[in-house]
Short mmCIF file of C-alpha atoms in Angstrom, two decimals:
data_model
loop_
_atom_site.label_atom_id
_atom_site.label_comp_id
_atom_site.label_asym_id
_atom_site.label_seq_id
_atom_site.Cartn_x
_atom_site.Cartn_y
_atom_site.Cartn_z
CA MET A 1 87.34 107.78 70.73
CA ARG A 2 89.09 105.73 73.40
CA GLU A 3 90.87 107.61 76.16
CA ARG A 4 94.49 106.84 76.88
CA PRO A 5 95.18 105.57 80.43
CA HIS A 6 96.66 108.08 82.84
CA GLU A 7 100.20 107.70 84.06
CA GLY A 8 100.81 108.47 87.72
CA ARG A 9 98.21 110.30 89.78
CA VAL A 10 94.65 110.91 88.68
CA PRO A 11 92.57 113.86 89.99
CA ASP A 12 90.87 111.96 92.84
CA GLY A 13 94.23 110.85 94.28
CA ASP A 14 94.09 107.19 93.29
CA ARG A 15 97.03 105.75 91.42
CA VAL A 16 96.70 104.01 88.09
CA LEU A 17 98.93 100.98 88.11
CA GLY A 18 101.13 100.45 85.09
CA PRO A 19 103.23 97.44 84.26
CA PRO A 20 105.50 96.34 87.12
CA PRO A 21 109.14 97.39 86.86
CA PRO A 22 111.47 94.69 85.55
CA GLU A 23 113.29 92.69 88.21
CA ARG A 24 117.04 93.04 88.42
CA ALA A 25 119.03 90.00 87.42
CA ALA A 26 120.99 88.27 90.16
CA LEU A 27 124.74 88.87 90.26
CA THR A 28 126.87 86.17 88.71
CA ARG A 29 129.98 84.64 90.25
CA ARG A 30 132.07 86.55 87.73
CA GLN A 31 130.58 89.86 88.89
CA TYR A 32 131.29 88.95 92.53
CA ALA A 33 134.87 88.03 91.55
CA TYR A 34 135.37 91.35 89.74
CA GLY A 35 133.95 93.25 92.71
CA GLY A 36 136.21 91.42 95.16
CA THR A 37 139.25 91.96 92.95
CA VAL A 38 138.58 95.68 92.67
CA ALA A 39 138.01 95.96 96.43
CA LEU A 40 141.30 94.17 97.17
CA LEU A 41 143.15 96.33 94.65
CA VAL A 42 141.79 99.53 96.20
CA LEU A 43 142.66 98.27 99.69
CA ALA A 44 146.20 97.37 98.60
CA LEU A 45 146.71 100.78 96.98
CA LEU A 46 145.37 102.50 100.09
CA LEU A 47 147.73 100.53 102.34
CA LEU A 48 150.68 101.29 100.04
CA GLY A 49 149.81 104.97 100.20
CA LEU A 50 149.69 104.92 104.01
CA VAL A 51 153.00 103.05 104.35
CA ARG A 52 154.96 105.44 102.15
#
């Protein structure tokens, strides 16, 4: 019978390497635009709250 590979630490302290984690996709221009729009909206609401 074949043994299954260990996940994480093995008794002697060495690590068994699994598959590398997937890389995150780069942000698109649309995501940057949404982030900037939300930031400006929050800033505008904050300034309106301070002025009143």
